[in-house]
Amino acid sequence: MGVDYYKVLEVDRNAKDDDLKKAYRKLAMKWHPDKNPNSKKEAEAKFKKISEAYEVLSDPQKRAVYDQYGEEGLKGQVPPPDAGGFGGGSSFYSTGDAPNVFRFNPRNADDIFSEFFGFSSPFGGSRGGSRFSNSVFSDDFFGSFGESGGFGGGSMNQAVRKASPIENTLPCSLEELYKGTTKKMKISRQIVDTNGKTTTVDEILTIDIKPGWKKGTKITFPEKGNELPNIIPADLVFIIDEKPHRLFTRDGDDLVVTQKISLAEALTGVTVNLTTLDGRNLTIPVNNVINPNYEEVVPREGMPIRKDSSTRGNLRIKFIIKFPSRLTSEQKAGIKKLLGS
């Protein structure tokens, strides 16, 4: 069933925007880790979950997905609702060969906190210590907020900062990573015009995937996240992932394939016929005696090497030898005679 975000924020399922803000304001200040130095680990976990719940329920698109599919659907792959938008920690995109999908990755809890209160404070010390100066997170600080979420008296300097990167996996077939390809990604995001009005725009991003790219390769589109006051938009990062292939597996720059052969073929030789990732047919005679650890290496028939796509890794052929389940007395005698005993 997953986490009940309504229960986390202590609101009912019909809660309005003002109800959510009031609940988040109260709970975020109650459980902020710097407010709870004696139980920081527990506070960290609750503060993170409170921020995640508020991020989901305060966004119409995320809330619609959550209400219909629950937390599992929100963080998995489900058809998005008609509502557009490109949330700070979510993505709504499509490719030419796949339906629209919605993926949600919770944003940094500190980012949500500082955006909500209209305040971006300088970090103090390492992550293990207080994130804010002691004078900021005193009891007076937590008592200085009014219902509006701002400071009750005086003002604090606001510092422009950059939002955390938004990362999404980009699945690619082994053929695409072998030959290279171009993918066009449609994104929806919010921008602020010169009058301060927020609007949603659609953009098409083009990703040129080069031959030899590997799983984990990152493609960054600077500042393609939502535009928010006093926030530099997040970078949008796509991370290459390799789809499983029915025949080949990848090992660095090498391609590995496994063939099943009989014991007779292992002893007398076999010819392996393969179709490469770019559609060529290979005929590979193996004349050596094949033992269970034997590999036949075909030079330069592996993946393109990223730094020099004119060179390639190797194709490595492994073998699974099928032994007969039984032999007749005559067969055993014949093998002994041929191989010696």
Tab-separated table of C-alpha atoms in Angstrom:
chain	number	residue	atom	x	y	z
A	1	MET	CA	0.000	0.000	0.000
A	2	GLY	CA	2.983	2.321	0.608
A	3	VAL	CA	3.220	5.467	2.711
A	4	ASP	CA	0.018	7.383	3.547
A	5	TYR	CA	1.069	10.963	2.819
A	6	TYR	CA	-2.173	12.334	4.223
A	7	LYS	CA	-1.458	10.625	7.536
A	8	VAL	CA	2.125	11.910	7.508
A	9	LEU	CA	0.877	15.518	7.218
A	10	GLU	CA	-2.028	14.845	9.606
A	11	VAL	CA	-4.640	16.071	7.118
A	12	ASP	CA	-7.680	14.431	5.522
A	13	ARG	CA	-7.898	13.460	1.869
A	14	ASN	CA	-9.941	16.561	1.015
A	15	ALA	CA	-7.328	18.938	2.406
A	16	LYS	CA	-6.991	22.221	0.519
A	17	ASP	CA	-3.784	24.045	-0.291
A	18	ASP	CA	-4.009	26.225	2.829
A	19	ASP	CA	-4.509	23.130	5.003
A	20	LEU	CA	-1.405	21.535	3.516
A	21	LYS	CA	0.698	24.657	4.034
A	22	LYS	CA	-0.426	24.989	7.641
A	23	ALA	CA	0.303	21.334	8.346
A	24	TYR	CA	3.721	21.434	6.673
A	25	ARG	CA	4.677	24.678	8.464
A	26	LYS	CA	3.860	23.148	11.847
A	27	LEU	CA	5.468	19.741	11.300
A	28	ALA	CA	8.558	20.937	9.415
A	29	MET	CA	9.507	23.306	12.222
A	30	LYS	CA	8.714	20.676	14.842
A	31	TRP	CA	10.873	18.000	13.266
A	32	HIS	CA	13.657	20.010	11.635
A	33	PRO	CA	16.900	18.137	12.507
A	34	ASP	CA	18.582	21.311	13.750
A	35	LYS	CA	15.709	21.790	16.158
A	36	ASN	CA	16.201	18.268	17.532
A	37	PRO	CA	19.940	17.856	18.224
A	38	ASN	CA	19.344	15.074	20.768
A	39	SER	CA	17.344	12.904	18.354
A	40	LYS	CA	18.766	14.012	15.022
A	41	LYS	CA	18.487	10.623	13.278
A	42	GLU	CA	14.776	10.263	14.051
A	43	ALA	CA	14.139	13.907	13.173
A	44	GLU	CA	16.018	13.547	9.859
A	45	ALA	CA	13.761	10.649	8.833
A	46	LYS	CA	10.523	12.384	9.856
A	47	PHE	CA	11.575	15.721	8.338
A	48	LYS	CA	12.360	13.989	5.038
A	49	LYS	CA	9.041	12.122	4.985
A	50	ILE	CA	7.066	15.293	5.896
A	51	SER	CA	8.773	17.182	3.059
A	52	GLU	CA	8.091	14.349	0.605
A	53	ALA	CA	4.415	14.241	1.609
A	54	TYR	CA	4.047	17.997	1.177
A	55	GLU	CA	5.824	17.944	-2.193
A	56	VAL	CA	3.412	15.308	-3.495
A	57	LEU	CA	0.121	16.597	-2.069
A	58	SER	CA	0.769	20.259	-2.912
A	59	ASP	CA	1.373	19.460	-6.585
A	60	PRO	CA	-1.855	18.667	-8.506
A	61	GLN	CA	-0.154	16.305	-10.950
A	62	LYS	CA	1.745	14.301	-8.346
A	63	ARG	CA	-1.295	14.222	-6.053
A	64	ALA	CA	-3.503	12.900	-8.857
A	65	VAL	CA	-1.037	10.105	-9.606
A	66	TYR	CA	-0.686	9.301	-5.883
A	67	ASP	CA	-4.442	9.272	-5.255
A	68	GLN	CA	-4.942	6.845	-8.132
A	69	TYR	CA	-1.892	4.596	-7.863
A	70	GLY	CA	-0.443	5.108	-4.364
A	71	GLU	CA	3.207	5.571	-3.483
A	72	GLU	CA	4.304	2.552	-5.537
A	73	GLY	CA	2.698	3.899	-8.694
A	74	LEU	CA	4.043	7.385	-8.031
A	75	LYS	CA	7.608	6.105	-7.863
A	76	GLY	CA	7.196	3.510	-10.626
A	77	GLN	CA	5.985	3.797	-14.196
A	78	VAL	CA	2.363	4.737	-14.735
A	79	PRO	CA	0.511	6.793	-17.368
A	80	PRO	CA	0.509	10.439	-16.248
A	81	PRO	CA	-2.727	12.375	-15.752
A	82	ASP	CA	-3.725	14.996	-18.289
A	83	ALA	CA	-2.345	17.752	-16.080
A	84	GLY	CA	1.002	18.996	-17.352
A	85	GLY	CA	3.930	20.309	-15.381
A	86	PHE	CA	7.473	19.290	-14.663
A	87	GLY	CA	7.877	19.143	-10.901
A	88	GLY	CA	11.130	19.825	-9.148
A	89	GLY	CA	11.660	16.130	-8.440
A	90	SER	CA	9.483	14.515	-11.066
A	91	SER	CA	9.577	13.991	-14.775
A	92	PHE	CA	6.954	13.719	-17.483
A	93	TYR	CA	8.514	12.810	-20.789
A	94	SER	CA	8.047	10.692	-23.840
A	95	THR	CA	10.105	9.168	-26.615
A	96	GLY	CA	9.205	8.051	-30.076
A	97	ASP	CA	9.150	4.372	-29.071
A	98	ALA	CA	7.544	4.455	-25.631
A	99	PRO	CA	4.331	5.831	-24.062
A	100	ASN	CA	4.362	8.753	-21.693
A	101	VAL	CA	5.588	7.809	-18.237
A	102	PHE	CA	5.655	9.567	-14.879
A	103	ARG	CA	8.510	9.074	-12.470
A	104	PHE	CA	8.812	10.811	-9.096
A	105	ASN	CA	12.080	11.248	-7.230
A	106	PRO	CA	11.687	13.129	-3.910
A	107	ARG	CA	13.534	16.428	-3.770
A	108	ASN	CA	15.954	17.491	-1.082
A	109	ALA	CA	14.032	18.267	2.122
A	110	ASP	CA	16.187	21.336	2.865
A	111	ASP	CA	15.388	22.760	-0.578
A	112	ILE	CA	11.655	22.428	0.053
A	113	PHE	CA	12.001	24.009	3.492
A	114	SER	CA	13.925	27.065	2.278
A	115	GLU	CA	11.598	27.581	-0.703
A	116	PHE	CA	8.516	27.336	1.476
A	117	PHE	CA	9.686	29.942	3.988
A	118	GLY	CA	11.147	32.227	1.299
A	119	PHE	CA	14.508	31.978	2.966
A	120	SER	CA	17.804	30.515	1.861
A	121	SER	CA	20.335	30.472	4.687
A	122	PRO	CA	24.084	29.876	4.343
A	123	PHE	CA	25.072	26.376	5.344
A	124	GLY	CA	27.239	26.069	8.373
A	125	GLY	CA	29.832	23.310	8.619
A	126	SER	CA	29.595	19.789	7.300
A	127	ARG	CA	26.504	17.702	6.687
A	128	GLY	CA	27.072	15.947	9.981
A	129	GLY	CA	26.753	19.201	11.920
A	130	SER	CA	24.137	21.938	11.936
A	131	ARG	CA	23.134	23.067	8.468
A	132	PHE	CA	22.391	26.565	9.741
A	133	SER	CA	24.069	28.863	12.221
A	134	ASN	CA	23.062	28.440	15.856
A	135	SER	CA	21.598	31.928	15.988
A	136	VAL	CA	19.255	31.117	13.107
A	137	PHE	CA	17.845	27.902	14.522
A	138	SER	CA	17.241	29.068	18.053
A	139	ASP	CA	13.840	28.880	19.729
A	140	ASP	CA	13.336	32.538	18.805
A	141	PHE	CA	13.685	31.635	15.137
A	142	PHE	CA	10.953	28.995	15.277
A	143	GLY	CA	8.692	31.382	17.125
A	144	SER	CA	9.201	34.186	14.640
A	145	PHE	CA	7.082	32.764	11.813
A	146	GLY	CA	3.533	33.927	11.347
A	147	GLU	CA	0.776	31.964	9.617
A	148	SER	CA	1.984	33.338	6.304
A	149	GLY	CA	5.222	31.399	6.626
A	150	GLY	CA	7.395	34.539	6.678
A	151	PHE	CA	9.359	36.216	9.443
A	152	GLY	CA	7.335	38.049	12.085
A	153	GLY	CA	9.729	40.934	12.338
A	154	GLY	CA	12.758	42.273	10.503
A	155	SER	CA	14.142	40.654	7.357
A	156	MET	CA	16.844	38.219	6.391
A	157	ASN	CA	19.058	38.408	3.305
A	158	GLN	CA	18.002	36.021	0.585
A	159	ALA	CA	20.728	34.267	-1.364
A	160	VAL	CA	20.155	32.983	-4.861
A	161	ARG	CA	21.099	29.320	-5.089
A	162	LYS	CA	20.768	26.511	-7.580
A	163	ALA	CA	18.203	23.732	-7.192
A	164	SER	CA	19.426	20.142	-6.944
A	165	PRO	CA	19.808	18.283	-10.268
A	166	ILE	CA	16.836	16.269	-11.550
A	167	GLU	CA	17.967	12.835	-12.702
A	168	ASN	CA	16.125	10.335	-14.913
A	169	THR	CA	17.279	7.076	-16.439
A	170	LEU	CA	17.351	6.803	-20.228
A	171	PRO	CA	17.021	3.130	-21.275
A	172	CYS	CA	18.898	2.252	-24.470
A	173	SER	CA	19.161	-1.008	-26.357
A	174	LEU	CA	22.550	-2.579	-26.958
A	175	GLU	CA	22.041	-1.923	-30.683
A	176	GLU	CA	21.558	1.812	-29.993
A	177	LEU	CA	24.730	1.941	-27.901
A	178	TYR	CA	26.617	0.004	-30.602
A	179	LYS	CA	25.585	2.105	-33.605
A	180	GLY	CA	24.611	5.378	-31.916
A	181	THR	CA	21.207	7.011	-32.216
A	182	THR	CA	19.257	10.221	-31.595
A	183	LYS	CA	16.477	10.422	-29.032
A	184	LYS	CA	14.081	13.329	-28.744
A	185	MET	CA	12.609	13.927	-25.302
A	186	LYS	CA	9.524	16.046	-24.688
A	187	ILE	CA	9.514	17.794	-21.316
A	188	SER	CA	7.043	20.095	-19.596
A	189	ARG	CA	8.298	22.678	-17.129
A	190	GLN	CA	7.288	25.911	-15.449
A	191	ILE	CA	8.839	29.239	-16.364
A	192	VAL	CA	8.344	32.745	-14.992
A	193	ASP	CA	7.742	35.521	-17.512
A	194	THR	CA	8.811	39.162	-17.160
A	195	ASN	CA	5.588	39.958	-15.287
A	196	GLY	CA	6.280	37.286	-12.675
A	197	LYS	CA	3.545	34.995	-13.993
A	198	THR	CA	4.236	31.248	-13.999
A	199	THR	CA	3.334	29.319	-17.130
A	200	THR	CA	3.920	25.754	-18.312
A	201	VAL	CA	5.853	25.253	-21.535
A	202	ASP	CA	6.737	22.164	-23.557
A	203	GLU	CA	10.210	21.698	-24.989
A	204	ILE	CA	11.875	19.060	-27.148
A	205	LEU	CA	15.368	18.031	-26.049
A	206	THR	CA	17.633	16.214	-28.493
A	207	ILE	CA	20.099	13.646	-27.177
A	208	ASP	CA	22.767	12.360	-29.566
A	209	ILE	CA	23.844	8.982	-28.211
A	210	LYS	CA	27.357	8.170	-29.378
A	211	PRO	CA	28.592	4.673	-30.307
A	212	GLY	CA	30.198	3.006	-27.315
A	213	TRP	CA	28.430	4.942	-24.566
A	214	LYS	CA	28.060	2.877	-21.413
A	215	LYS	CA	25.550	2.481	-18.627
A	216	GLY	CA	25.933	5.420	-16.255
A	217	THR	CA	26.895	7.973	-18.920
A	218	LYS	CA	25.260	11.300	-18.033
A	219	ILE	CA	23.803	13.887	-20.422
A	220	THR	CA	23.129	17.241	-18.757
A	221	PHE	CA	20.793	20.001	-19.920
A	222	PRO	CA	21.673	23.026	-17.785
A	223	GLU	CA	18.847	24.828	-15.965
A	224	LYS	CA	15.930	22.965	-17.569
A	225	GLY	CA	14.043	22.513	-14.289
A	226	ASN	CA	11.224	24.718	-13.016
A	227	GLU	CA	11.872	28.428	-12.569
A	228	LEU	CA	11.228	29.603	-9.006
A	229	PRO	CA	11.871	32.898	-7.169
A	230	ASN	CA	15.449	33.186	-5.871
A	231	ILE	CA	16.258	29.738	-7.278
A	232	ILE	CA	18.461	28.975	-10.265
A	233	PRO	CA	16.605	26.210	-12.158
A	234	ALA	CA	17.881	22.679	-11.693
A	235	ASP	CA	19.934	20.921	-14.323
A	236	LEU	CA	18.083	18.089	-16.048
A	237	VAL	CA	20.279	14.989	-16.188
A	238	PHE	CA	19.599	11.835	-18.192
A	239	ILE	CA	21.574	8.742	-17.175
A	240	ILE	CA	22.128	5.997	-19.747
A	241	ASP	CA	20.852	2.550	-18.792
A	242	GLU	CA	21.336	-0.621	-20.864
A	243	LYS	CA	18.345	-2.762	-21.740
A	244	PRO	CA	18.965	-6.528	-21.516
A	245	HIS	CA	19.734	-8.188	-24.870
A	246	ARG	CA	18.421	-11.609	-25.860
A	247	LEU	CA	21.845	-12.832	-27.040
A	248	PHE	CA	24.720	-10.593	-25.990
A	249	THR	CA	25.881	-9.253	-22.653
A	250	ARG	CA	28.357	-6.426	-22.289
A	251	ASP	CA	31.572	-6.593	-20.282
A	252	GLY	CA	33.306	-3.237	-20.585
A	253	ASP	CA	34.066	-2.873	-24.279
A	254	ASP	CA	33.684	-6.617	-24.945
A	255	LEU	CA	30.567	-8.486	-26.008
A	256	VAL	CA	29.967	-11.916	-24.507
A	257	VAL	CA	27.762	-14.655	-25.973
A	258	THR	CA	27.127	-18.157	-24.661
A	259	GLN	CA	26.565	-21.140	-26.964
A	260	LYS	CA	25.266	-24.594	-26.049
A	261	ILE	CA	27.126	-27.449	-27.724
A	262	SER	CA	27.176	-31.216	-27.462
A	263	LEU	CA	30.070	-33.220	-25.999
A	264	ALA	CA	30.876	-34.478	-29.503
A	265	GLU	CA	31.144	-30.870	-30.765
A	266	ALA	CA	33.306	-29.922	-27.787
A	267	LEU	CA	35.735	-32.686	-28.685
A	268	THR	CA	35.702	-32.493	-32.479
A	269	GLY	CA	34.967	-28.829	-33.241
A	270	VAL	CA	31.982	-26.649	-33.985
A	271	THR	CA	31.019	-23.712	-36.200
A	272	VAL	CA	29.278	-20.784	-34.503
A	273	ASN	CA	26.957	-18.577	-36.575
A	274	LEU	CA	26.031	-15.177	-35.123
A	275	THR	CA	24.288	-11.999	-36.254
A	276	THR	CA	26.089	-8.891	-35.001
A	277	LEU	CA	24.437	-5.843	-33.465
A	278	ASP	CA	24.747	-4.023	-36.784
A	279	GLY	CA	23.169	-6.895	-38.749
A	280	ARG	CA	26.214	-8.674	-40.185
A	281	ASN	CA	26.442	-12.463	-40.212
A	282	LEU	CA	29.547	-14.022	-38.677
A	283	THR	CA	30.698	-17.605	-39.228
A	284	ILE	CA	33.262	-18.610	-36.618
A	285	PRO	CA	34.899	-22.067	-36.847
A	286	VAL	CA	36.198	-23.393	-33.514
A	287	ASN	CA	38.623	-26.265	-34.064
A	288	ASN	CA	40.176	-26.466	-30.616
A	289	VAL	CA	39.022	-28.941	-28.002
A	290	ILE	CA	36.510	-27.026	-25.886
A	291	ASN	CA	36.632	-27.458	-22.116
A	292	PRO	CA	34.125	-25.852	-19.698
A	293	ASN	CA	36.395	-22.802	-19.169
A	294	TYR	CA	37.298	-22.275	-22.820
A	295	GLU	CA	36.565	-18.951	-24.522
A	296	GLU	CA	36.864	-18.274	-28.231
A	297	VAL	CA	37.933	-14.649	-28.734
A	298	VAL	CA	37.083	-12.835	-31.969
A	299	PRO	CA	39.107	-9.606	-32.093
A	300	ARG	CA	37.429	-6.256	-32.864
A	301	GLU	CA	33.873	-7.605	-32.904
A	302	GLY	CA	32.895	-6.097	-29.560
A	303	MET	CA	31.494	-2.653	-28.664
A	304	PRO	CA	32.918	0.546	-30.153
A	305	ILE	CA	35.427	2.199	-27.834
A	306	ARG	CA	34.037	5.561	-26.786
A	307	LYS	CA	37.230	7.573	-27.222
A	308	ASP	CA	37.830	6.105	-30.675
A	309	SER	CA	34.713	4.593	-32.271
A	310	SER	CA	36.804	3.201	-35.153
A	311	THR	CA	38.257	0.630	-32.733
A	312	ARG	CA	36.289	-2.025	-30.917
A	313	GLY	CA	36.523	-4.458	-28.071
A	314	ASN	CA	36.429	-8.216	-28.596
A	315	LEU	CA	33.659	-10.749	-29.007
A	316	ARG	CA	34.050	-13.546	-26.449
A	317	ILE	CA	32.216	-16.824	-27.032
A	318	LYS	CA	31.626	-19.035	-24.000
A	319	PHE	CA	30.311	-22.565	-24.161
A	320	ILE	CA	27.933	-24.739	-22.195
A	321	ILE	CA	28.689	-28.383	-22.917
A	322	LYS	CA	25.706	-30.719	-22.869
A	323	PHE	CA	26.776	-34.109	-21.557
A	324	PRO	CA	24.734	-37.203	-22.438
A	325	SER	CA	22.495	-38.469	-19.651
A	326	ARG	CA	23.690	-42.050	-20.194
A	327	LEU	CA	25.926	-44.198	-22.414
A	328	THR	CA	25.574	-47.785	-23.514
A	329	SER	CA	28.303	-50.289	-22.768
A	330	GLU	CA	29.312	-50.270	-26.407
A	331	GLN	CA	29.592	-46.448	-26.425
A	332	LYS	CA	31.692	-46.457	-23.282
A	333	ALA	CA	34.007	-49.079	-24.760
A	334	GLY	CA	34.300	-47.089	-27.970
A	335	ILE	CA	35.192	-43.857	-26.105
A	336	LYS	CA	37.796	-45.664	-24.031
A	337	LYS	CA	39.309	-47.107	-27.186
A	338	LEU	CA	39.439	-43.700	-28.891
A	339	LEU	CA	40.658	-41.652	-25.986
A	340	GLY	CA	42.695	-44.231	-24.189
A	341	SER	CA	42.370	-45.068	-20.534
